[in-house]
Amino acid sequence: MDAPQTGESAAEGAEGEVQPPPLSTSVFDSEGKGEEDEETTHEIKSKVFKMFKKDGGQLEWRDQGVGMLRLKQRRETNARRVLMRNSTTGKIILNFSMYPGMKPTLAGKVVSFVGFDNGTSTSYKVRTKTDDQAKELQGALEREIEFVRAKSESP
């Protein structure tokens, strides 16, 4: 059996789009409680940083940990949300509904957006392993946000 000549891996199909599931050794990286009635539309192993205000009023980014970030779609209502659990502790570090005005921005391996933490708007940065993974995440977010936007504009 010859090795692929074009740089394709054996896991890629004819279109080059089929990818193996992300490798993970953590039990917390698999889907968990509360996700039974949802479909995952995109997932990626990443690291999340959250904007905090220090006592003096200065802002700083704080590491929230590494985990599987998932874009979820509720089967019955088609509602969309962002969900991520810390791979080490299982603690939920991202869990909010996508909204029509959400605007993910891309800078290299980082996708930034404003999400929600217990109802309070909060800035987040999601760092992926490669620039291409970040582009895929941004594209997936934009696709899901477009659905939310169209749904909110319909009568």
Short mmCIF file of C-alpha atoms in Angstrom, two decimals:
data_model
loop_
_atom_site.label_atom_id
_atom_site.label_comp_id
_atom_site.label_asym_id
_atom_site.label_seq_id
_atom_site.Cartn_x
_atom_site.Cartn_y
_atom_site.Cartn_z
CA MET A 1 0.00 0.00 0.00
CA ASP A 2 1.49 3.31 -1.08
CA ALA A 3 1.48 6.39 1.14
CA PRO A 4 -0.77 9.26 0.02
CA GLN A 5 1.08 11.44 -2.50
CA THR A 6 -0.70 14.73 -1.82
CA GLY A 7 -0.13 14.97 1.90
CA GLU A 8 -3.55 13.54 2.71
CA SER A 9 -3.74 11.35 5.76
CA ALA A 10 -5.25 7.91 5.50
CA ALA A 11 -8.25 9.18 7.51
CA GLU A 12 -9.19 11.75 4.87
CA GLY A 13 -11.81 10.86 2.31
CA ALA A 14 -11.94 11.84 -1.34
CA GLU A 15 -12.89 15.41 -0.46
CA GLY A 16 -10.23 15.63 2.26
CA GLU A 17 -12.82 16.70 4.83
CA VAL A 18 -13.24 13.60 6.98
CA GLN A 19 -11.23 13.93 10.16
CA PRO A 20 -10.79 11.50 13.02
CA PRO A 21 -12.31 12.51 16.35
CA PRO A 22 -9.98 14.54 18.56
CA LEU A 23 -7.75 12.39 20.73
CA SER A 24 -8.42 12.72 24.43
CA THR A 25 -7.56 10.83 27.54
CA SER A 26 -9.93 12.67 29.88
CA VAL A 27 -13.35 11.33 30.85
CA PHE A 28 -14.48 14.98 31.03
CA ASP A 29 -13.87 15.49 27.30
CA SER A 30 -16.74 13.23 26.30
CA GLU A 31 -20.31 14.49 26.19
CA GLY A 32 -21.90 14.68 29.61
CA LYS A 33 -25.06 15.23 31.59
CA GLY A 34 -27.41 17.77 30.03
CA GLU A 35 -26.30 17.05 26.47
CA GLU A 36 -28.62 14.10 25.84
CA ASP A 37 -31.12 16.10 23.74
CA GLU A 38 -28.46 17.98 21.79
CA GLU A 39 -26.37 17.43 18.71
CA THR A 40 -22.75 18.61 18.53
CA THR A 41 -22.24 20.71 15.39
CA HIS A 42 -18.54 21.43 16.02
CA GLU A 43 -15.98 20.49 18.65
CA ILE A 44 -12.35 21.31 19.21
CA LYS A 45 -9.80 20.87 21.98
CA SER A 46 -8.78 24.36 23.05
CA LYS A 47 -7.70 26.62 25.88
CA VAL A 48 -9.97 29.40 27.15
CA PHE A 49 -9.05 32.74 28.68
CA LYS A 50 -11.59 34.99 30.39
CA MET A 51 -11.38 38.74 30.97
CA PHE A 52 -11.37 39.72 34.66
CA LYS A 53 -11.37 43.11 36.34
CA LYS A 54 -8.73 43.39 39.06
CA ASP A 55 -9.34 45.30 42.30
CA GLY A 56 -7.70 48.44 40.88
CA GLY A 57 -10.03 48.36 37.88
CA GLN A 58 -7.38 47.00 35.52
CA LEU A 59 -8.40 44.25 33.15
CA GLU A 60 -6.49 41.00 32.71
CA TRP A 61 -6.91 37.71 30.88
CA ARG A 62 -7.01 34.64 33.12
CA ASP A 63 -6.52 31.07 32.00
CA GLN A 64 -9.70 29.01 32.53
CA GLY A 65 -8.19 25.73 31.39
CA VAL A 66 -8.14 23.28 28.50
CA GLY A 67 -11.09 21.24 27.31
CA MET A 68 -13.36 20.26 24.45
CA LEU A 69 -15.27 23.31 23.24
CA ARG A 70 -18.55 22.20 21.68
CA LEU A 71 -21.15 24.05 19.67
CA LYS A 72 -24.46 22.42 20.56
CA GLN A 73 -27.86 22.37 18.86
CA ARG A 74 -30.97 21.39 20.78
CA ARG A 75 -32.90 18.77 18.79
CA GLU A 76 -36.43 20.01 19.62
CA THR A 77 -35.98 23.78 19.49
CA ASN A 78 -32.82 24.18 17.35
CA ALA A 79 -31.47 26.55 20.03
CA ARG A 80 -27.67 26.93 19.86
CA ARG A 81 -25.17 27.18 22.70
CA VAL A 82 -21.44 27.10 23.44
CA LEU A 83 -20.31 24.52 26.01
CA MET A 84 -16.90 23.63 27.40
CA ARG A 85 -15.79 21.58 30.38
CA ASN A 86 -12.30 21.70 31.87
CA SER A 87 -10.55 18.44 30.89
CA THR A 88 -8.88 18.10 34.29
CA THR A 89 -11.69 18.98 36.70
CA GLY A 90 -14.87 18.59 34.66
CA LYS A 91 -15.94 22.10 35.71
CA ILE A 92 -18.05 23.90 33.11
CA ILE A 93 -16.06 26.91 31.90
CA LEU A 94 -18.27 28.01 28.99
CA ASN A 95 -22.03 27.56 28.82
CA PHE A 96 -24.18 30.20 27.16
CA SER A 97 -26.71 30.57 24.37
CA MET A 98 -25.49 32.05 21.12
CA TYR A 99 -27.13 35.35 20.31
CA PRO A 100 -27.74 37.31 17.06
CA GLY A 101 -25.18 40.05 17.81
CA MET A 102 -22.32 37.69 18.67
CA LYS A 103 -19.22 38.53 16.60
CA PRO A 104 -16.30 36.10 16.79
CA THR A 105 -12.99 37.63 15.66
CA LEU A 106 -9.90 35.78 14.50
CA ALA A 107 -6.24 36.57 15.27
CA GLY A 108 -3.90 33.72 14.39
CA LYS A 109 -4.72 30.76 16.63
CA VAL A 110 -7.17 32.77 18.76
CA VAL A 111 -10.91 33.34 18.36
CA SER A 112 -12.35 36.09 20.59
CA PHE A 113 -15.98 36.81 21.40
CA VAL A 114 -18.29 38.18 24.07
CA GLY A 115 -20.23 35.45 25.83
CA PHE A 116 -22.05 35.23 29.14
CA ASP A 117 -21.09 34.03 32.60
CA ASN A 118 -24.11 33.72 34.90
CA GLY A 119 -25.98 36.32 32.85
CA THR A 120 -23.12 38.84 32.77
CA SER A 121 -21.47 39.67 29.44
CA THR A 122 -17.84 38.55 29.50
CA SER A 123 -14.99 38.63 26.97
CA TYR A 124 -13.40 35.29 26.08
CA LYS A 125 -10.43 34.17 24.00
CA VAL A 126 -10.25 30.60 22.73
CA ARG A 127 -6.79 29.42 21.66
CA THR A 128 -6.50 26.45 19.33
CA LYS A 129 -3.46 24.41 18.33
CA THR A 130 -3.27 25.77 14.76
CA ASP A 131 -4.38 28.78 12.72
CA ASP A 132 -6.52 26.48 10.56
CA GLN A 133 -8.37 25.13 13.61
CA ALA A 134 -9.09 28.70 14.73
CA LYS A 135 -10.45 29.54 11.25
CA GLU A 136 -12.67 26.44 11.37
CA LEU A 137 -13.97 27.42 14.83
CA GLN A 138 -14.69 30.97 13.72
CA GLY A 139 -16.50 29.67 10.63
CA ALA A 140 -18.55 27.22 12.70
CA LEU A 141 -19.48 29.97 15.18
CA GLU A 142 -20.49 32.32 12.36
CA ARG A 143 -22.61 29.59 10.72
CA GLU A 144 -24.47 28.90 13.99
CA ILE A 145 -24.86 32.62 14.78
CA GLU A 146 -26.33 33.18 11.31
CA PHE A 147 -28.95 30.54 12.09
CA VAL A 148 -29.75 32.25 15.42
CA ARG A 149 -29.94 35.63 13.67
CA ALA A 150 -32.30 34.31 10.97
CA LYS A 151 -34.49 32.63 13.58
CA SER A 152 -34.73 35.85 15.64
CA GLU A 153 -35.72 37.90 12.56
CA SER A 154 -38.49 35.55 11.43
CA PRO A 155 -42.05 36.37 12.56
#
